[in-house]
Amino acid sequence: MKTYLVLFVIFSLVGGSYCACAAGTAFKDDFHFNNSEIWAPIFSSGVEQVPKYAMIPTHCHYNISMDSWFGLAMALDDVPCSTNPSACGGCAYASCHLRTGACYSYGTYEVLMRASFPSTVPTIACFSTYTNDPQHNEIDICFNDNDSVLHAAYFNGENGDKEILQPVNLGFSSSSGYNHFSFVWSPNSIAWSVNGKVVHTATQSNGKIPWLPQQIVLILRPLSATYKSTAFQNVVYVSYTLLSLVILLCPFY
């Protein structure tokens, strides 16, 4: 079965690491081709999710036209898994999964996005930052099988690795057109905005703010084990048309 999530993405971030921090650098990606200088190649036949799914580069489609935008279409389906299970490492489903080779930190992350999900196929699509070195830090702009509710969330291992989540009812369907989503990450807060309006701000009082430099991750995956019993009728898609990055500030260690 196929679903679509379309995004126009702009980021202002801070680079760093346990990846090296380089304030003042920048990149832009319009997803007209696979930019290996930005994105690390990924293949895995058993992602630790329920249910497991295979990450296959052929499910990443570049320079795809959607509503006059050209960019990346990330596909999630049961091809070739249903007819050739060994090609998916025994997983029932396959998807595109992208992760930057570098890590980034404090700054502004922006995405122009259009999402669409069929009600019969529970999926999760995220634009996130993530690291698990030396502990779990993560910030999310996610749609969990509901294109009218934005999941503004973050993790910091110092909070007991508990998700700090604020669902935001958009009051509209994000599958009906492009909308602008962003978060501003600073040492003491994260502020999420929709179409230029701040809809949620998290501070240290909500739970310690992530501080570790993180990779940018684009995800489309099955949401739960119930996905196993769902028959595909077409393909699920997530699309991005532009991503840009400006590194503003290096964290202190």
Coordinates of C-alpha atoms in Angstrom, one line a residue:
M1 CA 0.0 0.0 0.0
K2 CA 1.3 3.5 -0.8
T3 CA 1.1 6.7 1.2
Y4 CA 2.6 10.2 0.7
L5 CA 4.3 12.7 2.9
V6 CA 5.9 15.6 1.0
L7 CA 8.3 18.1 2.6
F8 CA 10.2 21.2 1.7
V9 CA 13.0 21.3 4.2
I10 CA 15.3 24.1 5.4
F11 CA 17.7 23.8 8.4
S12 CA 19.8 26.1 10.4
L13 CA 21.8 24.0 12.8
V14 CA 25.0 23.8 14.8
G15 CA 27.5 21.1 13.9
G16 CA 29.4 19.2 16.3
S17 CA 30.2 15.9 17.9
Y18 CA 31.5 13.4 18.9
C19 CA 31.3 14.5 15.2
A20 CA 33.6 17.5 15.0
C21 CA 31.9 20.9 15.6
A22 CA 32.5 23.4 12.8
A23 CA 30.6 26.7 13.4
G24 CA 29.8 28.7 10.4
T25 CA 29.6 25.9 7.8
A26 CA 26.5 25.2 5.7
F27 CA 25.0 22.8 3.2
K28 CA 21.9 22.6 1.0
D29 CA 20.4 19.6 -0.6
D30 CA 17.5 19.7 -3.1
F31 CA 17.4 15.9 -3.4
H32 CA 17.7 16.0 -7.2
F33 CA 20.3 13.2 -6.7
N34 CA 21.8 11.1 -3.9
N35 CA 24.4 13.5 -2.4
S36 CA 26.8 11.1 -0.8
E37 CA 28.8 14.0 0.7
I38 CA 25.9 14.7 3.0
W39 CA 24.1 11.4 3.5
A40 CA 25.7 8.2 4.8
P41 CA 24.8 5.0 2.8
I42 CA 22.6 2.7 4.8
F43 CA 21.4 -0.8 4.2
S44 CA 20.0 -2.9 7.0
S45 CA 17.9 -6.0 6.9
G46 CA 16.6 -5.9 10.5
V47 CA 15.9 -2.5 12.0
E48 CA 15.1 -2.9 15.7
Q49 CA 11.5 -1.8 15.5
V50 CA 8.2 -3.7 15.8
P51 CA 7.8 -5.0 13.2
K52 CA 11.3 -5.0 11.8
Y53 CA 11.7 -3.5 8.3
A54 CA 14.6 -3.5 5.8
M55 CA 16.2 -0.2 4.9
I56 CA 16.9 -0.5 1.1
P57 CA 18.5 2.4 -0.9
T58 CA 16.4 1.5 -4.0
H59 CA 13.4 2.8 -1.9
C60 CA 14.9 6.3 -2.0
H61 CA 13.6 8.0 -5.2
Y62 CA 15.3 11.3 -6.2
N63 CA 14.1 14.2 -8.4
I64 CA 10.5 13.0 -8.1
S65 CA 7.8 15.6 -9.1
M66 CA 5.0 16.1 -6.6
D67 CA 2.7 19.1 -6.9
S68 CA 5.3 21.0 -8.9
W69 CA 8.0 20.3 -6.4
F70 CA 11.0 18.0 -7.2
G71 CA 12.7 16.1 -4.5
L72 CA 13.1 12.8 -2.6
A73 CA 10.3 10.3 -2.3
M74 CA 10.9 7.7 0.4
A75 CA 8.9 4.6 -0.2
L76 CA 7.5 2.0 2.2
D77 CA 6.0 -1.2 0.9
D78 CA 6.3 -5.0 0.9
V79 CA 8.3 -5.1 -2.4
P80 CA 10.4 -7.2 -2.9
C81 CA 9.8 -8.7 0.6
S82 CA 6.5 -10.5 -0.1
T83 CA 7.9 -12.4 -3.1
N84 CA 11.6 -12.5 -2.2
P85 CA 12.0 -12.5 1.6
S86 CA 15.7 -13.0 1.5
A87 CA 16.1 -9.6 -0.3
C88 CA 14.7 -8.0 2.9
G89 CA 16.6 -10.2 5.3
G90 CA 13.3 -11.9 6.3
C91 CA 11.5 -8.6 7.1
A92 CA 8.0 -8.1 5.8
Y93 CA 8.5 -4.5 4.7
A94 CA 11.2 -2.3 3.1
S95 CA 11.7 1.5 3.3
C96 CA 14.2 4.3 2.5
H97 CA 16.1 5.6 5.5
L98 CA 18.6 8.5 5.3
R99 CA 21.1 9.7 7.9
T100 CA 23.8 12.4 7.6
G101 CA 27.4 11.4 8.0
A102 CA 28.0 14.5 10.1
C103 CA 26.5 15.6 13.4
Y104 CA 24.8 18.9 14.2
S105 CA 23.6 20.8 17.2
Y106 CA 21.9 24.1 18.3
G107 CA 20.1 26.1 15.6
T108 CA 16.9 26.3 13.5
Y109 CA 15.5 23.3 11.6
E110 CA 12.8 24.0 9.0
V111 CA 10.8 21.8 6.8
L112 CA 8.1 22.5 4.2
M113 CA 6.0 19.4 4.2
R114 CA 3.0 17.7 2.8
A115 CA 1.9 14.4 4.4
S116 CA -0.7 11.8 3.5
F117 CA -1.5 8.5 5.3
P118 CA -4.2 5.9 4.5
S119 CA -6.2 5.2 7.6
T120 CA -5.6 1.4 7.2
V121 CA -1.8 1.6 7.3
P122 CA -0.3 2.7 10.6
T123 CA 3.0 4.5 9.8
I124 CA 5.4 7.0 11.3
A125 CA 7.3 9.6 9.3
C126 CA 9.8 11.9 11.0
F127 CA 12.4 14.5 10.4
S128 CA 14.6 14.1 13.4
T129 CA 18.0 14.6 14.9
Y130 CA 19.4 11.6 16.7
T131 CA 22.4 10.2 18.5
N132 CA 23.0 7.3 20.9
D133 CA 26.7 8.1 21.6
P134 CA 27.3 8.2 24.5
Q135 CA 23.6 8.4 25.3
H136 CA 20.3 8.9 23.6
N137 CA 19.5 12.5 22.5
E138 CA 16.8 13.1 19.9
I139 CA 14.5 15.9 18.6
D140 CA 11.5 15.1 16.5
I141 CA 9.0 16.5 14.0
C142 CA 6.8 13.5 13.5
F143 CA 3.5 12.4 12.2
N144 CA 2.3 9.2 13.8
D145 CA -0.4 7.9 11.4
N146 CA -2.4 11.2 11.8
D147 CA -1.6 14.0 9.4
S148 CA -3.5 16.6 11.5
V149 CA -1.4 16.0 14.7
L150 CA 2.2 17.0 14.9
H151 CA 4.3 15.1 17.5
A152 CA 6.8 17.6 19.0
A153 CA 9.1 15.5 21.0
Y154 CA 12.6 15.0 22.4
F155 CA 14.8 12.6 24.3
N156 CA 17.7 13.1 26.7
G157 CA 19.3 10.1 28.4
E158 CA 19.7 12.2 31.5
N159 CA 15.8 12.1 31.7
G160 CA 15.9 8.4 32.1
D161 CA 15.5 8.1 28.3
K162 CA 11.9 9.1 28.6
E163 CA 10.2 10.7 25.6
I164 CA 9.1 14.3 26.3
L165 CA 6.1 14.6 24.0
Q166 CA 3.6 17.3 23.1
P167 CA 1.0 16.4 20.5
V168 CA -0.1 19.5 18.6
N169 CA -3.5 19.5 16.9
L170 CA -2.9 21.4 13.7
G171 CA -6.6 22.0 13.0
F172 CA -6.0 21.0 9.4
S173 CA -4.9 18.1 7.3
S174 CA -1.2 18.4 6.4
S175 CA -1.9 16.1 3.4
S176 CA -4.0 18.8 1.7
G177 CA -1.0 21.0 0.9
Y178 CA 2.5 22.2 1.9
N179 CA 3.0 23.7 5.4
H180 CA 6.0 25.1 7.1
F181 CA 7.2 23.3 10.3
S182 CA 10.3 24.2 12.3
F183 CA 12.0 23.9 15.6
V184 CA 14.6 26.1 17.2
W185 CA 17.0 24.3 19.4
S186 CA 19.1 26.2 22.0
P187 CA 20.9 25.1 25.1
N188 CA 17.9 25.8 27.3
S189 CA 14.9 25.3 25.1
I190 CA 13.3 23.9 22.0
A191 CA 10.5 25.8 20.3
W192 CA 8.4 24.2 17.5
S193 CA 6.5 26.4 15.0
V194 CA 3.9 25.7 12.4
N195 CA 3.5 28.2 9.5
G196 CA 5.5 30.8 11.4
K197 CA 3.6 30.5 14.7
V198 CA 5.2 28.9 17.8
V199 CA 2.9 26.1 18.9
H200 CA 5.0 24.6 21.7
T201 CA 8.1 25.4 23.7
A202 CA 10.0 23.0 25.9
T203 CA 12.4 24.2 28.6
Q204 CA 14.6 22.5 31.1
S205 CA 11.6 22.5 33.5
N206 CA 10.0 19.9 31.1
G207 CA 13.0 17.7 31.1
K208 CA 16.7 18.3 30.4
I209 CA 17.2 19.6 26.9
P210 CA 19.3 17.5 24.5
W211 CA 22.9 18.8 24.2
L212 CA 24.8 16.2 22.3
P213 CA 25.5 16.9 18.6
Q214 CA 23.3 14.6 16.5
Q215 CA 22.8 13.3 13.0
I216 CA 19.9 14.3 10.9
V217 CA 17.6 11.4 10.2
L218 CA 14.7 11.0 7.7
I219 CA 12.4 8.1 8.6
L220 CA 9.4 6.3 7.2
R221 CA 8.5 3.1 9.0
P222 CA 5.7 0.8 10.2
L223 CA 4.2 2.2 13.4
S224 CA 3.3 -1.0 15.3
A225 CA 3.0 -4.7 15.1
T226 CA -0.5 -4.4 13.7
Y227 CA 1.2 -3.3 10.5
K228 CA 2.0 -7.0 9.9
S229 CA -1.6 -7.9 9.2
T230 CA -2.2 -5.0 6.9
A231 CA -2.2 -5.8 3.2
F232 CA -0.6 -3.2 0.9
Q233 CA -2.8 -1.7 -1.9
N234 CA -0.3 0.9 -3.0
V235 CA 3.0 2.4 -1.7
V236 CA 3.5 4.8 1.3
Y237 CA 5.7 7.8 0.4
V238 CA 7.5 10.6 2.3
S239 CA 9.0 13.4 0.1
Y240 CA 11.5 16.2 0.7
T241 CA 12.3 18.9 -1.8
L242 CA 15.0 21.1 -0.2
L243 CA 17.2 20.8 2.9
S244 CA 19.7 23.4 3.9
L245 CA 22.0 23.7 6.9
V246 CA 23.8 26.6 8.6
I247 CA 25.9 25.8 11.6
L248 CA 25.6 28.6 14.2
L249 CA 27.1 27.6 17.5
C250 CA 29.3 24.8 18.9
P251 CA 28.3 23.3 22.2
F252 CA 30.7 23.2 25.1
Y253 CA 31.7 19.8 26.5

